[in-house]
Amino acid sequence: MIIVIEGFDQAGKKTQSQMLSDFLKTRHRKSVIFSFPDYDTPIGKEIKGFLGGKRKFAPQVIHCLLAANRWEKANEIKATLDKNYVVIMNRYYQSNLVYGTVNGLDLKWLENLDKGLPKENVVILLDVKVSDSFSRKKQRRDRFEKNKAFALEIASTYRKLGKKYGWHIVNASQERSQVHEQIKKIVQKYIR
Ligand SMILES: Nc1ncnc2c1ncn2[C@@H]1O[C@H](COP(=O)(O)OP(=O)(O)O)[C@@H](O)[C@H]1O
Ligand SMILES: Cc1cn([C@H]2C[C@H](O)[C@@H](COP(=O)(O)OP(=O)(O)O)O2)c(=O)[nH]c1=O
């Protein structure tokens, strides 16, 4: 099964992915966390260059690259699923739908870029207040995250697409343990 953890920068995706993985262990379910972008692949290095401001790409190009980065990992994801491990995605193609539409791209066009990749069973959106995201991290924000107006648009697009696609929305401005409790409740319905 695939569990996707989504949300804006500093929402707590990494923290909650790890807490979820630890919880699954107590339920005797092994899991692997995949994080996207994966900067270690050839395409990932290009993405890193872009986010760090060293490279310029048109929106169509960078969002294709972000999808291609998942295709680079597709076989590894499938092999992990075949071993019956739970796959936890710290961002998946849902990020591309949100950031891509905010960057002016068509939703259907973006959906097509990831069509055929292993499909998720559940998406959990960590809905963090933009002010909390900024207070959790002030420096070294990437190209997509620096601008507050852009951040507010990302946050509202996350909520809008979350409703459209039926993602579970969790208030990520709560304490870590409270967020984890809510994620546990959601996930427990899906694991035996
Ligand atoms: N619920 C929370 N409340 C306050 N700080 C948090 C919470 N969850 C995570 N953090 C802190 O915020 C920062 C970003 O968390 P992280 O899990 O790396 O987020 P993301 O992967 O979404 O960018 C880290 O310093 C982390 O320790
Ligand atoms: C995975 C993914 C990320 N993004 C964006 C969201 C972030 O602003 C940026 C980088 O992701 P981010 O999770 O912030 O990476 P890191 O934690 O390593 O800094 O890329 C997309 O636009 N589409 C995608 O498919």
Short mmCIF file of C-alpha atoms and ligand atoms in Angstrom, two decimals:
data_model
loop_
_atom_site.label_atom_id
_atom_site.label_comp_id
_atom_site.label_asym_id
_atom_site.label_seq_id
_atom_site.Cartn_x
_atom_site.Cartn_y
_atom_site.Cartn_z
CA MET A 1 0.00 0.00 0.00
CA ILE A 2 1.06 3.58 -0.64
CA ILE A 3 0.49 6.39 1.85
CA VAL A 4 1.22 9.89 0.58
CA ILE A 5 2.15 12.66 3.01
CA GLU A 6 1.66 16.06 1.39
CA GLY A 7 1.83 19.71 2.35
CA PHE A 8 3.76 22.94 2.13
CA ASP A 9 7.39 23.37 3.12
CA GLN A 10 7.96 22.82 6.87
CA ALA A 11 4.51 21.28 7.29
CA GLY A 12 6.13 18.35 9.10
CA LYS A 13 6.10 15.80 6.25
CA LYS A 14 9.51 14.36 7.06
CA THR A 15 8.80 14.25 10.81
CA GLN A 16 5.41 12.61 10.35
CA SER A 17 6.65 10.15 7.70
CA GLN A 18 9.21 8.87 10.20
CA MET A 19 6.70 8.75 13.07
CA LEU A 20 4.30 6.83 10.83
CA SER A 21 7.01 4.39 9.80
CA ASP A 22 7.85 3.78 13.49
CA PHE A 23 4.18 3.26 14.29
CA LEU A 24 3.79 0.74 11.44
CA LYS A 25 6.73 -1.19 12.89
CA THR A 26 4.76 -1.66 16.11
CA ARG A 27 2.04 -3.17 13.93
CA HIS A 28 4.59 -5.50 12.30
CA ARG A 29 4.36 -3.70 8.99
CA LYS A 30 7.66 -2.87 7.34
CA SER A 31 7.77 0.39 5.45
CA VAL A 32 10.06 2.39 3.20
CA ILE A 33 9.95 6.18 2.90
CA PHE A 34 10.47 7.68 -0.58
CA SER A 35 11.04 11.44 -0.66
CA PHE A 36 10.42 13.60 -3.71
CA PRO A 37 12.22 15.37 -5.21
CA ASP A 38 14.95 12.73 -5.00
CA TYR A 39 18.06 14.82 -5.60
CA ASP A 40 20.42 11.84 -6.01
CA THR A 41 19.29 10.84 -9.52
CA PRO A 42 20.49 12.47 -12.79
CA ILE A 43 17.21 14.39 -13.13
CA GLY A 44 17.26 15.15 -9.40
CA LYS A 45 20.51 17.03 -9.85
CA GLU A 46 18.87 19.28 -12.45
CA ILE A 47 15.95 19.92 -10.08
CA LYS A 48 18.37 20.83 -7.32
CA GLY A 49 20.07 23.30 -9.64
CA PHE A 50 16.73 24.90 -10.43
CA LEU A 51 15.49 25.13 -6.84
CA GLY A 52 18.80 26.59 -5.73
CA GLY A 53 18.63 29.27 -8.43
CA LYS A 54 21.56 27.95 -10.49
CA ARG A 55 19.46 26.82 -13.43
CA LYS A 56 16.49 28.33 -15.23
CA PHE A 57 13.67 26.26 -16.70
CA ALA A 58 10.24 27.22 -18.03
CA PRO A 59 7.38 25.94 -15.80
CA GLN A 60 6.56 23.20 -18.33
CA VAL A 61 10.14 21.95 -18.18
CA ILE A 62 10.61 21.94 -14.40
CA HIS A 63 7.26 20.23 -13.80
CA CYS A 64 8.12 17.58 -16.43
CA LEU A 65 11.43 17.06 -14.65
CA LEU A 66 9.71 16.70 -11.29
CA ALA A 67 7.48 13.99 -12.81
CA ALA A 68 10.44 12.34 -14.60
CA ASN A 69 12.18 12.17 -11.22
CA ARG A 70 9.36 9.87 -10.03
CA TRP A 71 9.66 7.73 -13.17
CA GLU A 72 13.34 7.30 -12.35
CA LYS A 73 12.23 5.62 -9.11
CA ALA A 74 9.24 3.69 -10.50
CA ASN A 75 10.94 0.29 -10.61
CA GLU A 76 12.28 0.71 -7.10
CA ILE A 77 8.82 1.66 -5.83
CA LYS A 78 7.26 -1.36 -7.56
CA ALA A 79 9.91 -3.71 -6.15
CA THR A 80 9.25 -2.34 -2.65
CA LEU A 81 5.51 -2.88 -3.05
CA ASP A 82 6.12 -6.41 -4.37
CA LYS A 83 7.90 -7.22 -1.11
CA ASN A 84 4.66 -6.23 0.61
CA TYR A 85 6.22 -3.22 2.32
CA VAL A 86 4.16 -0.14 2.99
CA VAL A 87 5.46 2.75 0.89
CA ILE A 88 5.32 6.17 2.52
CA MET A 89 5.72 9.04 0.07
CA ASN A 90 7.10 12.29 1.45
CA ARG A 91 5.51 14.23 -1.44
CA TYR A 92 4.31 12.45 -4.59
CA TYR A 93 2.67 13.59 -7.82
CA GLN A 94 0.06 15.54 -5.80
CA SER A 95 2.77 18.17 -5.20
CA ASN A 96 3.09 18.64 -8.94
CA LEU A 97 -0.66 19.19 -9.31
CA VAL A 98 -0.62 21.89 -6.65
CA TYR A 99 2.62 23.74 -7.52
CA GLY A 100 2.08 23.21 -11.26
CA THR A 101 -1.39 24.75 -11.37
CA VAL A 102 -0.20 27.66 -9.25
CA ASN A 103 2.56 28.09 -11.84
CA GLY A 104 -0.13 28.40 -14.52
CA LEU A 105 -0.17 24.87 -15.93
CA ASP A 106 -3.23 22.82 -16.81
CA LEU A 107 -4.36 20.26 -14.23
CA LYS A 108 -5.11 17.49 -16.77
CA TRP A 109 -1.74 18.04 -18.46
CA LEU A 110 -0.04 17.69 -15.08
CA GLU A 111 -2.05 14.57 -14.18
CA ASN A 112 -0.91 12.93 -17.42
CA LEU A 113 2.78 13.34 -16.59
CA ASP A 114 2.48 10.81 -13.75
CA LYS A 115 -0.14 8.55 -15.32
CA GLY A 116 0.88 4.90 -14.92
CA LEU A 117 2.96 5.30 -11.76
CA PRO A 118 1.89 3.17 -8.78
CA LYS A 119 -1.31 4.66 -7.42
CA GLU A 120 -1.64 5.73 -3.80
CA ASN A 121 -4.21 4.29 -1.40
CA VAL A 122 -4.47 7.37 0.76
CA VAL A 123 -3.26 10.97 0.73
CA ILE A 124 -2.77 12.88 3.98
CA LEU A 125 -2.46 16.62 3.58
CA LEU A 126 -0.60 18.37 6.38
CA ASP A 127 -2.30 21.72 6.39
CA VAL A 128 0.11 24.15 8.03
CA LYS A 129 -0.47 27.86 8.54
CA VAL A 130 1.85 29.79 6.22
CA SER A 131 3.01 31.84 9.22
CA ASP A 132 4.06 28.60 10.98
CA SER A 133 5.91 27.40 7.88
CA PHE A 134 7.87 30.62 7.81
CA SER A 135 8.61 30.64 11.53
CA ARG A 136 9.81 27.00 11.40
CA LYS A 137 12.35 27.90 8.71
CA LYS A 138 13.51 31.38 7.88
CA GLN A 139 16.65 30.84 5.85
CA ARG A 140 17.62 28.91 2.75
CA ARG A 141 14.07 28.75 1.40
CA ASP A 142 13.98 27.45 -2.17
CA ARG A 143 12.76 29.26 -5.25
CA PHE A 144 9.17 28.01 -4.84
CA GLU A 145 8.98 28.87 -1.17
CA LYS A 146 10.46 32.31 -0.70
CA ASN A 147 7.50 34.42 -1.62
CA LYS A 148 4.66 34.78 0.92
CA ALA A 149 1.95 35.55 -1.66
CA PHE A 150 2.94 32.42 -3.58
CA ALA A 151 2.91 30.45 -0.32
CA LEU A 152 -0.65 31.56 0.45
CA GLU A 153 -1.74 30.47 -3.01
CA ILE A 154 -0.08 27.09 -2.56
CA ALA A 155 -1.83 26.62 0.79
CA SER A 156 -5.25 27.46 -0.64
CA THR A 157 -4.67 25.31 -3.74
CA TYR A 158 -3.71 22.38 -1.49
CA ARG A 159 -7.06 22.76 0.30
CA LYS A 160 -9.01 23.16 -2.93
CA LEU A 161 -7.46 20.12 -4.65
CA GLY A 162 -7.62 18.20 -1.37
CA LYS A 163 -11.40 18.57 -1.38
CA LYS A 164 -11.64 17.74 -5.08
CA TYR A 165 -9.61 14.52 -4.78
CA GLY A 166 -10.74 13.46 -1.30
CA TRP A 167 -7.41 13.85 0.51
CA HIS A 168 -7.49 13.62 4.32
CA ILE A 169 -6.71 17.06 5.70
CA VAL A 170 -4.90 17.27 9.05
CA ASN A 171 -4.17 20.49 10.92
CA ALA A 172 -0.36 20.48 10.96
CA SER A 173 -0.02 23.56 13.14
CA GLN A 174 -0.75 21.32 16.15
CA GLU A 175 1.91 19.58 18.26
CA ARG A 176 3.82 16.78 16.52
CA SER A 177 2.17 14.12 18.71
CA GLN A 178 -1.33 15.44 18.00
CA VAL A 179 -0.67 15.40 14.26
CA HIS A 180 0.65 11.85 14.56
CA GLU A 181 -2.46 10.72 16.46
CA GLN A 182 -4.67 11.96 13.65
CA ILE A 183 -2.52 10.30 11.00
CA LYS A 184 -2.67 7.05 12.97
CA LYS A 185 -6.47 7.20 13.05
CA ILE A 186 -6.58 7.63 9.27
CA VAL A 187 -4.04 4.91 8.53
CA GLN A 188 -5.54 2.37 10.95
CA LYS A 189 -8.58 2.10 8.71
CA TYR A 190 -6.35 0.94 5.85
CA ILE A 191 -4.07 -1.55 7.62
CA ARG A 192 -5.25 -4.89 8.88
N1 LIG B 1 4.06 19.90 14.70
C1 LIG B 1 5.19 20.62 14.72
N2 LIG B 1 5.30 21.72 15.46
C2 LIG B 1 6.42 22.48 15.47
N3 LIG B 1 7.52 22.20 14.74
C3 LIG B 1 7.48 21.10 13.96
C4 LIG B 1 6.32 20.25 13.91
N4 LIG B 1 6.57 19.24 13.05
C5 LIG B 1 7.83 19.43 12.58
N5 LIG B 1 8.40 20.54 13.13
C6 LIG B 1 9.73 21.12 12.87
O1 LIG B 1 9.60 21.93 11.71
C7 LIG B 1 10.67 21.74 10.82
C8 LIG B 1 10.17 21.14 9.50
O2 LIG B 1 9.70 19.81 9.71
P1 LIG B 1 9.85 18.71 8.57
O3 LIG B 1 9.28 17.45 9.11
O4 LIG B 1 11.25 18.69 8.04
O5 LIG B 1 8.85 19.34 7.47
P2 LIG B 1 8.75 19.14 5.88
O6 LIG B 1 9.31 17.77 5.58
O7 LIG B 1 7.28 19.22 5.62
O8 LIG B 1 9.49 20.28 5.25
C9 LIG B 1 11.66 20.83 11.55
O9 LIG B 1 12.58 21.65 12.21
C10 LIG B 1 10.77 20.08 12.54
O10 LIG B 1 11.48 19.64 13.66
C1 LIG B 2 7.92 16.50 -5.63
C2 LIG B 2 7.53 17.86 -6.13
C3 LIG B 2 7.96 19.01 -5.51
N1 LIG B 2 7.62 20.23 -5.98
C4 LIG B 2 8.14 21.44 -5.30
C5 LIG B 2 7.70 21.65 -3.89
C6 LIG B 2 8.86 22.34 -3.23
O1 LIG B 2 8.71 23.77 -3.36
C7 LIG B 2 10.06 21.93 -4.05
C8 LIG B 2 11.05 21.05 -3.34
O2 LIG B 2 10.45 20.17 -2.45
P1 LIG B 2 10.84 20.13 -0.91
O3 LIG B 2 9.98 19.08 -0.29
O4 LIG B 2 10.76 21.48 -0.32
O5 LIG B 2 12.28 19.65 -0.91
P2 LIG B 2 13.33 19.78 0.27
O6 LIG B 2 12.61 19.40 1.53
O7 LIG B 2 14.39 18.83 -0.13
O8 LIG B 2 13.75 21.24 0.27
O9 LIG B 2 9.55 21.31 -5.24
C9 LIG B 2 6.82 20.35 -7.12
O10 LIG B 2 6.50 21.45 -7.57
N2 LIG B 2 6.41 19.22 -7.76
C10 LIG B 2 6.72 17.97 -7.32
O11 LIG B 2 6.32 16.97 -7.94
#
